Tab-separated table of C-alpha atoms and ligand atoms in Angstrom:
chain	number	residue	atom	x	y	z
A	183	MET	CA	8.470	6.827	-38.761
A	184	LYS	CA	8.536	5.426	-35.208
A	185	ILE	CA	11.949	5.427	-33.560
A	186	LEU	CA	13.201	3.670	-30.442
A	187	PHE	CA	16.149	5.741	-29.196
A	188	LEU	CA	18.606	4.139	-26.754
A	189	ASP	CA	21.074	5.946	-24.473
A	190	GLN	CA	23.108	4.478	-21.638
A	191	SER	CA	23.265	7.631	-19.539
A	192	GLY	CA	20.877	9.278	-17.112
A	193	LYS	CA	23.184	12.293	-16.976
A	194	LEU	CA	23.292	15.315	-19.231
A	195	GLY	CA	26.299	15.290	-21.542
A	196	GLY	CA	26.540	16.709	-25.043
A	197	ALA	CA	25.214	13.510	-26.676
A	198	GLU	CA	22.134	13.540	-24.465
A	199	LEU	CA	21.382	17.241	-25.062
A	200	CYS	CA	21.694	16.621	-28.796
A	201	LEU	CA	19.291	13.668	-28.594
A	202	VAL	CA	16.591	15.802	-26.962
A	203	ASP	CA	16.407	17.974	-30.092
A	204	ILE	CA	16.259	14.967	-32.408
A	205	ALA	CA	13.750	12.891	-30.412
A	206	LYS	CA	11.492	15.943	-30.046
A	207	LEU	CA	11.049	15.906	-33.814
A	208	TYR	CA	9.264	12.565	-33.664
A	209	GLY	CA	6.943	13.449	-30.755
A	210	LYS	CA	4.758	10.528	-29.733
A	211	ASN	CA	6.438	8.392	-32.389
A	212	ALA	CA	9.642	8.456	-30.366
A	213	LEU	CA	10.529	6.528	-27.255
A	214	VAL	CA	13.821	7.132	-25.485
A	215	GLY	CA	15.010	4.076	-23.549
A	216	LEU	CA	17.572	4.867	-20.852
A	217	PHE	CA	19.883	2.435	-19.044
A	218	ALA	CA	20.049	4.741	-16.008
A	219	ASP	CA	17.792	7.275	-14.346
A	220	GLY	CA	18.697	10.922	-13.774
A	221	ASP	CA	18.359	14.493	-15.015
A	222	PHE	CA	18.256	13.348	-18.627
A	223	ARG	CA	14.959	11.558	-17.962
A	224	LYS	CA	13.568	14.740	-16.358
A	225	LEU	CA	14.625	16.887	-19.324
A	226	LEU	CA	12.974	14.475	-21.768
A	227	GLU	CA	9.782	14.578	-19.732
A	228	THR	CA	9.852	18.387	-19.614
A	229	ASN	CA	10.049	18.304	-23.407
A	230	HIS	CA	7.104	15.852	-23.585
A	231	ILE	CA	9.260	13.149	-25.134
A	232	PRO	CA	8.166	9.618	-24.171
A	233	VAL	CA	10.870	8.018	-22.040
A	234	LYS	CA	11.389	4.676	-20.338
A	235	VAL	CA	14.094	3.881	-17.829
A	236	PHE	CA	14.912	0.185	-18.024
A	237	LYS	CA	14.868	-1.626	-14.711
A	238	ASN	CA	18.087	-3.289	-13.526
A	239	PRO	CA	19.888	-3.101	-16.832
A	240	GLY	CA	22.800	-5.065	-15.341
A	241	ILE	CA	25.198	-3.166	-17.568
A	242	ASN	CA	27.911	-0.866	-16.276
A	243	VAL	CA	26.686	2.490	-17.533
A	244	ASN	CA	29.871	4.377	-16.696
A	245	LYS	CA	30.936	5.906	-20.012
A	246	ASP	CA	34.593	5.082	-19.499
A	247	SER	CA	34.186	1.471	-18.523
A	248	ASN	CA	35.250	-1.269	-20.860
A	249	LEU	CA	32.981	-2.086	-23.771
A	250	PHE	CA	34.388	-5.586	-23.866
A	251	THR	CA	33.339	-6.083	-20.239
A	252	ALA	CA	29.926	-4.782	-21.184
A	253	LEU	CA	29.797	-7.282	-23.992
A	254	ALA	CA	31.199	-10.135	-21.909
A	255	SER	CA	28.627	-9.499	-19.206
A	256	LEU	CA	25.817	-9.794	-21.690
A	257	GLY	CA	24.615	-12.898	-19.878
A	258	THR	CA	23.452	-10.571	-17.141
A	259	VAL	CA	21.781	-8.158	-19.529
A	260	VAL	CA	19.560	-10.666	-21.269
A	261	ASN	CA	16.664	-9.095	-19.437
A	262	LEU	CA	17.515	-5.650	-20.819
A	263	ILE	CA	17.798	-7.003	-24.339
A	264	GLN	CA	14.493	-8.828	-23.924
A	265	GLN	CA	12.783	-5.580	-22.862
A	266	ILE	CA	14.261	-3.741	-25.854
A	267	VAL	CA	13.377	-6.510	-28.303
A	268	ASN	CA	9.774	-6.477	-27.065
A	269	LEU	CA	9.552	-2.701	-27.367
A	270	ALA	CA	11.276	-2.583	-30.742
A	271	GLN	CA	8.449	-4.601	-32.333
A	272	ASP	CA	6.359	-1.421	-32.299
A	273	TYR	CA	9.059	0.759	-33.867
A	274	ASP	CA	10.517	1.099	-37.350
A	275	MET	CA	14.050	1.696	-36.232
A	276	ILE	CA	16.498	1.422	-33.325
A	277	TYR	CA	18.646	4.539	-32.868
A	278	ALA	CA	21.640	4.041	-30.558
A	279	ASN	CA	23.061	7.276	-29.171
A	280	THR	CA	25.962	5.976	-27.048
A	281	GLN	CA	28.433	3.109	-27.211
A	282	LYS	CA	26.751	0.758	-24.777
A	283	ALA	CA	23.438	1.509	-26.422
A	284	LEU	CA	25.185	0.394	-29.615
A	285	VAL	CA	26.120	-2.954	-28.061
A	286	VAL	CA	22.582	-3.681	-26.905
A	287	GLY	CA	20.965	-2.008	-29.929
A	288	ALA	CA	23.016	-4.160	-32.321
A	289	ILE	CA	21.781	-7.374	-30.702
A	290	ALA	CA	18.200	-6.101	-30.635
A	291	SER	CA	18.508	-5.158	-34.307
A	292	LEU	CA	19.769	-8.655	-35.125
A	293	LEU	CA	16.882	-10.281	-33.269
A	294	THR	CA	14.116	-8.014	-34.563
A	295	HIS	CA	15.429	-7.239	-38.077
A	296	LYS	CA	14.785	-3.572	-37.344
A	297	PRO	CA	17.381	-1.255	-38.903
A	298	LEU	CA	19.982	0.220	-36.569
A	299	VAL	CA	21.125	3.832	-36.771
A	300	TYR	CA	24.139	4.810	-34.682
A	301	HIS	CA	24.765	8.422	-33.754
A	302	LEU	CA	28.522	8.706	-33.362
A	303	HIS	CA	29.350	11.403	-30.796
A	304	ASP	CA	32.922	10.211	-30.228
A	305	ILE	CA	36.312	10.305	-31.839
A	306	LEU	CA	37.038	6.592	-32.099
A	307	SER	CA	40.779	6.780	-31.523
A	308	LEU	CA	43.288	5.639	-28.918
A	309	ASP	CA	43.236	9.185	-27.435
A	310	HIS	CA	39.797	8.364	-26.064
A	311	PHE	CA	39.364	4.566	-26.022
A	312	SER	CA	41.242	1.355	-25.350
A	313	LYS	CA	42.142	-0.801	-28.346
A	314	THR	CA	39.566	-3.408	-27.327
A	315	ASN	CA	36.780	-0.856	-26.992
A	316	LEU	CA	37.625	0.499	-30.409
A	317	GLN	CA	37.572	-2.931	-32.004
A	318	VAL	CA	34.268	-3.886	-30.411
A	319	ALA	CA	32.637	-0.596	-31.466
A	320	ILE	CA	33.938	-0.699	-35.046
A	321	THR	CA	32.988	-4.368	-35.513
A	322	LEU	CA	29.447	-3.820	-34.241
A	323	ILE	CA	28.948	-0.697	-36.339
A	324	ASN	CA	30.296	-2.320	-39.507
A	325	LYS	CA	28.192	-5.407	-39.028
A	326	PHE	CA	24.916	-3.979	-37.795
A	327	ALA	CA	24.496	-0.249	-38.441
A	328	SER	CA	22.596	0.677	-41.583
A	329	LEU	CA	23.526	4.287	-41.071
A	330	VAL	CA	26.025	6.164	-38.893
A	331	ILE	CA	25.449	9.839	-38.154
A	332	ALA	CA	28.784	11.435	-37.226
A	333	ASN	CA	28.718	14.682	-35.255
A	334	SER	CA	31.690	16.111	-37.184
A	335	GLN	CA	34.036	15.412	-40.040
A	336	ALA	CA	36.675	14.704	-37.369
A	337	SER	CA	34.522	11.928	-35.873
A	338	LYS	CA	33.880	10.528	-39.348
A	339	ASN	CA	37.589	10.587	-40.264
A	340	ALA	CA	38.565	8.846	-37.026
A	341	PHE	CA	35.895	6.195	-37.653
A	342	ILE	CA	37.264	5.462	-41.126
A	343	ALA	CA	40.871	5.498	-39.872
A	344	ALA	CA	39.908	2.923	-37.226
A	345	GLY	CA	38.479	0.589	-39.901
A	346	GLY	CA	34.899	1.867	-40.071
A	347	LYS	CA	33.160	0.941	-43.315
A	348	ALA	CA	29.473	1.579	-42.627
A	349	ASN	CA	27.386	4.154	-44.474
A	350	ILE	CA	28.225	7.425	-42.670
A	351	GLU	CA	26.925	11.006	-42.903
A	352	VAL	CA	28.125	14.068	-41.016
A	353	VAL	CA	25.447	16.134	-39.288
A	354	TYR	CA	26.457	18.807	-36.789
A	355	ASN	CA	24.520	19.396	-33.567
A	356	GLY	CA	21.636	21.844	-33.869
A	357	PHE	CA	20.776	24.628	-31.427
A	358	ASN	CA	17.649	26.592	-30.694
A	359	VAL	CA	19.151	29.980	-31.494
A	360	ASN	CA	16.515	31.941	-29.550
A	361	ASN	CA	17.547	30.256	-26.307
A	362	TYR	CA	20.856	32.119	-26.490
A	363	GLN	CA	19.356	35.630	-26.635
A	364	VAL	CA	19.567	36.724	-23.008
A	365	SER	CA	18.414	40.094	-21.649
A	366	GLU	CA	20.951	42.410	-19.983
A	367	ASN	CA	18.831	42.658	-16.812
A	368	ASN	CA	19.271	38.952	-16.160
A	369	ILE	CA	23.006	39.323	-16.545
A	370	THR	CA	23.415	42.209	-14.116
A	371	GLU	CA	21.497	40.253	-11.500
A	372	LEU	CA	23.478	37.059	-12.093
A	373	LYS	CA	26.770	38.946	-11.798
A	374	GLN	CA	25.680	40.394	-8.485
A	375	GLN	CA	24.572	37.014	-7.185
A	376	LEU	CA	27.939	35.513	-8.053
A	377	GLN	CA	29.840	38.596	-6.838
A	378	LEU	CA	31.508	39.092	-10.198
A	379	THR	CA	30.645	42.708	-10.907
A	380	ASN	CA	33.529	44.602	-12.603
A	381	LYS	CA	35.533	41.463	-13.306
A	382	PHE	CA	36.702	40.212	-16.689
A	383	ILE	CA	35.014	36.818	-16.683
A	384	ILE	CA	36.332	33.804	-18.559
A	385	GLY	CA	33.881	30.923	-18.711
A	386	HIS	CA	34.787	27.265	-19.092
A	387	PHE	CA	31.723	25.082	-19.647
A	388	SER	CA	32.333	21.400	-19.478
A	389	ARG	CA	32.170	18.363	-17.271
A	390	LEU	CA	35.226	18.234	-15.027
A	391	SER	CA	37.491	15.663	-16.604
A	392	PRO	CA	41.267	15.603	-17.249
A	393	TRP	CA	40.906	15.655	-21.045
A	394	LYS	CA	38.590	18.656	-20.898
A	395	GLY	CA	41.678	20.513	-19.633
A	396	GLN	CA	40.367	22.811	-16.899
A	397	HIS	CA	43.907	22.699	-15.433
A	398	ILE	CA	45.272	24.318	-18.608
A	399	LEU	CA	43.019	27.321	-18.088
A	400	ILE	CA	44.057	27.628	-14.430
A	401	ASP	CA	47.715	27.613	-15.493
A	402	ALA	CA	46.977	30.304	-18.073
A	403	LEU	CA	45.030	32.408	-15.581
A	404	VAL	CA	48.084	33.112	-13.425
A	405	LYS	CA	49.667	34.805	-16.456
A	406	CYS	CA	46.700	37.204	-16.789
A	407	PRO	CA	45.917	40.446	-14.907
A	408	GLU	CA	44.350	40.256	-11.412
A	409	ASN	CA	40.868	41.363	-12.475
A	410	VAL	CA	40.553	38.342	-14.780
A	411	ILE	CA	38.625	35.540	-13.145
A	412	VAL	CA	37.471	32.089	-14.247
A	413	ILE	CA	34.161	30.317	-13.752
A	414	LEU	CA	34.310	26.541	-14.151
A	415	VAL	CA	30.810	25.374	-15.017
A	416	GLY	CA	30.187	21.645	-14.947
A	417	ASP	CA	30.580	18.653	-12.718
A	418	ALA	CA	32.466	15.372	-12.698
A	419	LEU	CA	29.813	13.281	-14.455
A	420	PHE	CA	31.694	10.003	-14.720
A	421	GLY	CA	33.542	9.603	-11.428
A	422	GLU	CA	36.474	11.970	-12.021
A	423	ASP	CA	36.537	12.999	-8.343
A	424	GLU	CA	40.316	12.691	-8.111
A	425	TYR	CA	40.710	15.269	-10.898
A	426	VAL	CA	38.303	17.632	-9.123
A	427	ASN	CA	40.440	17.363	-5.961
A	428	GLN	CA	43.546	18.090	-8.006
A	429	LEU	CA	41.926	21.190	-9.509
A	430	HIS	CA	40.972	22.535	-6.074
A	431	GLN	CA	44.472	21.802	-4.790
A	432	LYS	CA	46.080	23.539	-7.756
A	433	VAL	CA	43.973	26.649	-7.214
A	434	ALA	CA	44.889	26.664	-3.503
A	435	THR	CA	48.604	26.124	-4.168
A	436	LEU	CA	48.630	28.989	-6.672
A	437	GLY	CA	46.784	31.184	-4.140
A	438	ILE	CA	44.045	32.111	-6.625
A	439	GLU	CA	40.959	30.849	-4.755
A	440	SER	CA	39.275	34.240	-5.210
A	441	ARG	CA	39.848	34.086	-8.975
A	442	VAL	CA	38.442	30.617	-9.746
A	443	LYS	CA	34.816	29.789	-9.045
A	444	PHE	CA	33.560	26.224	-9.273
A	445	LEU	CA	29.868	26.524	-10.098
A	446	GLY	CA	29.054	22.836	-10.544
A	447	PHE	CA	26.502	21.581	-13.080
A	448	ARG	CA	24.130	24.346	-14.199
A	449	ASN	CA	20.994	24.522	-16.291
A	450	ASP	CA	21.365	28.225	-17.154
A	451	ILE	CA	24.217	27.972	-19.661
A	452	PRO	CA	22.992	30.755	-22.021
A	453	GLN	CA	22.719	33.192	-19.090
A	454	LEU	CA	26.136	32.271	-17.689
A	455	MET	CA	27.797	32.443	-21.099
A	456	THR	CA	26.257	35.828	-21.822
A	457	MET	CA	27.649	37.035	-18.497
A	458	CYS	CA	31.177	36.070	-19.610
A	459	ASP	CA	33.620	38.272	-21.504
A	460	LEU	CA	35.278	35.253	-23.053
A	461	VAL	CA	34.469	31.552	-23.438
A	462	VAL	CA	37.404	29.171	-23.397
A	463	HIS	CA	37.597	25.549	-24.497
A	464	THR	CA	40.737	23.629	-23.518
A	465	SER	CA	40.351	19.957	-24.412
A	466	THR	CA	43.710	18.204	-24.483
A	467	ALA	CA	42.493	15.428	-26.808
A	468	PRO	CA	40.554	16.091	-30.038
A	469	GLU	CA	36.995	17.203	-29.275
A	470	PRO	CA	34.413	15.223	-31.303
A	471	PHE	CA	32.244	18.315	-31.817
A	472	GLY	CA	32.306	20.858	-28.964
A	473	ARG	CA	28.791	22.125	-28.288
A	474	VAL	CA	30.136	24.726	-25.872
A	475	ILE	CA	32.089	26.377	-28.686
A	476	VAL	CA	28.935	26.929	-30.735
A	477	GLU	CA	26.970	28.014	-27.669
A	478	GLY	CA	29.596	30.650	-26.819
A	479	MET	CA	29.320	31.974	-30.380
A	480	LEU	CA	25.512	32.033	-30.236
A	481	CYS	CA	25.767	34.145	-27.080
A	482	GLY	CA	27.916	36.635	-29.023
A	483	LYS	CA	31.032	35.888	-26.990
A	484	PRO	CA	34.574	35.562	-28.295
A	485	VAL	CA	35.608	31.912	-28.108
A	486	ILE	CA	39.099	30.477	-27.768
A	487	ALA	CA	39.216	26.763	-28.586
A	488	ALA	CA	41.848	24.037	-28.559
A	489	LYS	CA	42.946	23.407	-32.136
A	490	ALA	CA	42.005	19.748	-32.726
A	491	GLY	CA	39.094	17.544	-33.778
A	492	GLY	CA	35.707	19.125	-34.383
A	493	ALA	CA	36.825	22.514	-33.012
A	494	ILE	CA	38.717	23.145	-36.254
A	495	GLU	CA	35.486	22.763	-38.207
A	496	LEU	CA	33.719	25.272	-35.959
A	497	VAL	CA	36.366	27.956	-35.541
A	498	GLU	CA	38.338	29.787	-38.186
A	499	ASP	CA	41.194	31.401	-36.319
A	500	GLY	CA	40.931	35.207	-36.270
A	501	ILE	CA	37.668	35.163	-38.246
A	502	ASN	CA	34.988	33.812	-35.899
A	503	GLY	CA	37.113	32.922	-32.869
A	504	PHE	CA	40.589	31.833	-31.904
A	505	LEU	CA	42.382	28.504	-32.051
A	506	VAL	CA	45.280	27.683	-29.747
A	507	THR	CA	47.585	24.684	-29.467
A	508	PRO	CA	46.047	22.125	-27.072
A	509	ASN	CA	47.854	21.652	-23.784
A	510	ASN	CA	49.689	24.973	-24.028
A	511	PRO	CA	48.814	27.385	-21.160
A	512	GLN	CA	51.373	29.930	-22.364
A	513	GLU	CA	49.747	30.326	-25.770
A	514	LEU	CA	46.303	30.351	-24.200
A	515	ALA	CA	47.357	33.164	-21.829
A	516	GLN	CA	48.742	35.173	-24.764
A	517	THR	CA	45.446	34.850	-26.627
A	518	ILE	CA	43.432	35.793	-23.529
A	519	ASN	CA	45.641	38.864	-23.077
A	520	TYR	CA	45.180	39.748	-26.759
A	521	CYS	CA	41.397	39.624	-26.192
A	522	LEU	CA	41.784	41.908	-23.172
A	523	GLN	CA	43.674	44.503	-25.209
A	524	GLU	CA	42.099	44.394	-28.674
A	525	THR	CA	38.531	44.787	-27.550
A	526	GLU	CA	37.150	46.278	-30.784
A	527	ILE	CA	38.664	43.657	-33.094
A	528	VAL	CA	37.560	40.878	-30.758
A	529	LYS	CA	34.031	42.279	-30.509
A	530	ASN	CA	33.727	42.135	-34.305
A	531	ILE	CA	35.011	38.581	-34.397
A	532	ALA	CA	32.386	37.568	-31.820
A	533	LYS	CA	29.672	39.331	-33.825
A	534	ASN	CA	30.753	37.470	-36.982
A	535	ALA	CA	30.674	34.220	-35.078
A	536	GLN	CA	27.185	34.865	-33.738
A	537	ILE	CA	25.750	35.573	-37.191
A	538	ASN	CA	27.533	32.638	-38.776
A	539	ALA	CA	26.661	30.146	-36.010
A	540	SER	CA	22.987	31.219	-35.966
A	541	GLN	CA	22.709	30.177	-39.611
A	542	ARG	CA	24.979	27.162	-39.624
A	543	PHE	CA	23.725	25.428	-36.482
A	544	ASP	CA	20.049	26.419	-36.424
A	545	VAL	CA	18.226	23.396	-35.018
A	546	ASN	CA	15.523	23.633	-37.701
A	547	VAL	CA	18.094	23.334	-40.485
A	548	ILE	CA	19.941	20.522	-38.741
A	549	ASN	CA	16.713	18.644	-38.010
A	550	GLN	CA	15.813	18.742	-41.685
A	551	GLN	CA	19.171	17.144	-42.452
A	552	ILE	CA	18.552	14.413	-39.884
A	553	GLN	CA	15.067	13.699	-41.201
A	554	ALA	CA	16.297	13.651	-44.787
A	555	ILE	CA	19.044	11.100	-44.197
A	556	ILE	CA	16.853	8.911	-42.036
A	557	LYS	CA	14.206	8.881	-44.755
A	558	SER	CA	16.622	8.756	-47.647
A	559	PRO	CA	15.978	5.803	-49.961
A	560	THR	CA	19.719	5.687	-50.742
A	561	SER	CA	20.425	4.764	-47.138
A	562	ALA	CA	20.863	1.024	-46.797
A	563	ALA	CA	18.480	1.173	-43.841
A	564	PHE	CA	15.424	2.067	-45.798
B	711	UDP	N1	26.532	21.785	-19.965
B	711	UDP	C1	25.457	22.016	-19.130
B	711	UDP	N2	25.701	22.324	-17.826
B	711	UDP	C2	26.949	22.391	-17.318
B	711	UDP	C3	28.052	22.134	-18.176
B	711	UDP	C4	27.804	21.835	-19.505
B	711	UDP	O1	24.282	21.976	-19.550
B	711	UDP	O2	27.091	22.678	-16.133
B	711	UDP	C5	26.253	21.494	-21.375
B	711	UDP	C6	26.919	22.445	-22.348
B	711	UDP	O3	26.171	23.645	-22.449
B	711	UDP	C7	26.952	21.628	-23.635
B	711	UDP	C8	27.100	20.189	-23.110
B	711	UDP	O4	26.808	20.232	-21.714
B	711	UDP	O5	25.743	21.772	-24.351
B	711	UDP	C9	28.487	19.635	-23.313
B	711	UDP	O6	28.644	19.305	-24.657
B	711	UDP	P1	30.090	19.282	-25.336
B	711	UDP	O7	29.891	18.876	-26.760
B	711	UDP	O8	30.774	20.594	-25.148
B	711	UDP	O9	30.897	18.187	-24.515
B	711	UDP	P2	30.542	16.659	-24.128
B	711	UDP	O10	29.816	16.653	-22.817
B	711	UDP	O11	29.679	16.110	-25.236
B	711	UDP	O12	31.877	15.985	-24.043
């Protein structure tokens, strides 16, 4: 099976990291076409996955920009579509991994009669998208996608609620479990480098964006003891510079500059997570999946997650982590303080989570699921 994968982003978000594991499965039979250059291209190359960055795609690749605009400006992206149509002749399938890849992939599928698979990494609801964007996405999926792979039941439910009718299967993200086994020596050194020795470290791992809720954690932090500090790992990937300024200002106004470290985008997530005492997820809108929640578990860390969307499928409150009401710093602070006090109980919860997540999200198991549904004769695509 030869697959032409399409992704609009050159940057590394959850959807892109997930695609690396899937495309790797197909080796030389895969080609990942990107609408923008960046670290994603480098990561694909490091993993020996064939990649092509399209020249002058003429499409606004900002994730938050309007899909309708993208569609309306199709006149200017004829060249991109032409390149994809030419390439697609040599492939059995077009696999769109992002929304603008869906727009272009749908047209290429129409012109080449190659089946279109759409990997849905989003909650298609008004919390995340404009009404027009939703309508465009749902119409294209219903009309052109032979198969939709949803990254959670929450994403699938939102798709159906928004009028989605295409053939849809839920497959969670997979993780290479061994990557999250980090030696203690590395951690001691990292703590020293970051001057965090003897601190209780809470890690927040996400791009800096209002709906990822870093501000909620900062508000909760002031209700926690002085030795508790926060590392914010991630960058503003899609132009959220104003939010980043607001976060810095908030930290300064609260006088907690020494307790909040902005580490920017990092490639050593397993090491940083293992260094933490607690991993916190604070999205204020439903999270489609929440890779960071699983990664925290795989590192053997207690995880507190915002109770909405995919997070509810990953975390069972009090069993393998903690769920708190989104947008509620008070409740978050209470749960952090509980973790500080009940260390033995919390350690067992984290251990449970690590064992459970290692089985449930093992990339080998997940990849088998992906291969099975892509091959499945019951799928309309094949
Ligand atoms: N991530 C990373 N470096 C960072 C911050 C985040 O590699 O500095 C990774 C993180 O480990 C996770 C992904 O980015 O695998 C984010 O995925 P998630 O599903 O949590 O959120 P999304 O970006 O898809 O909204």
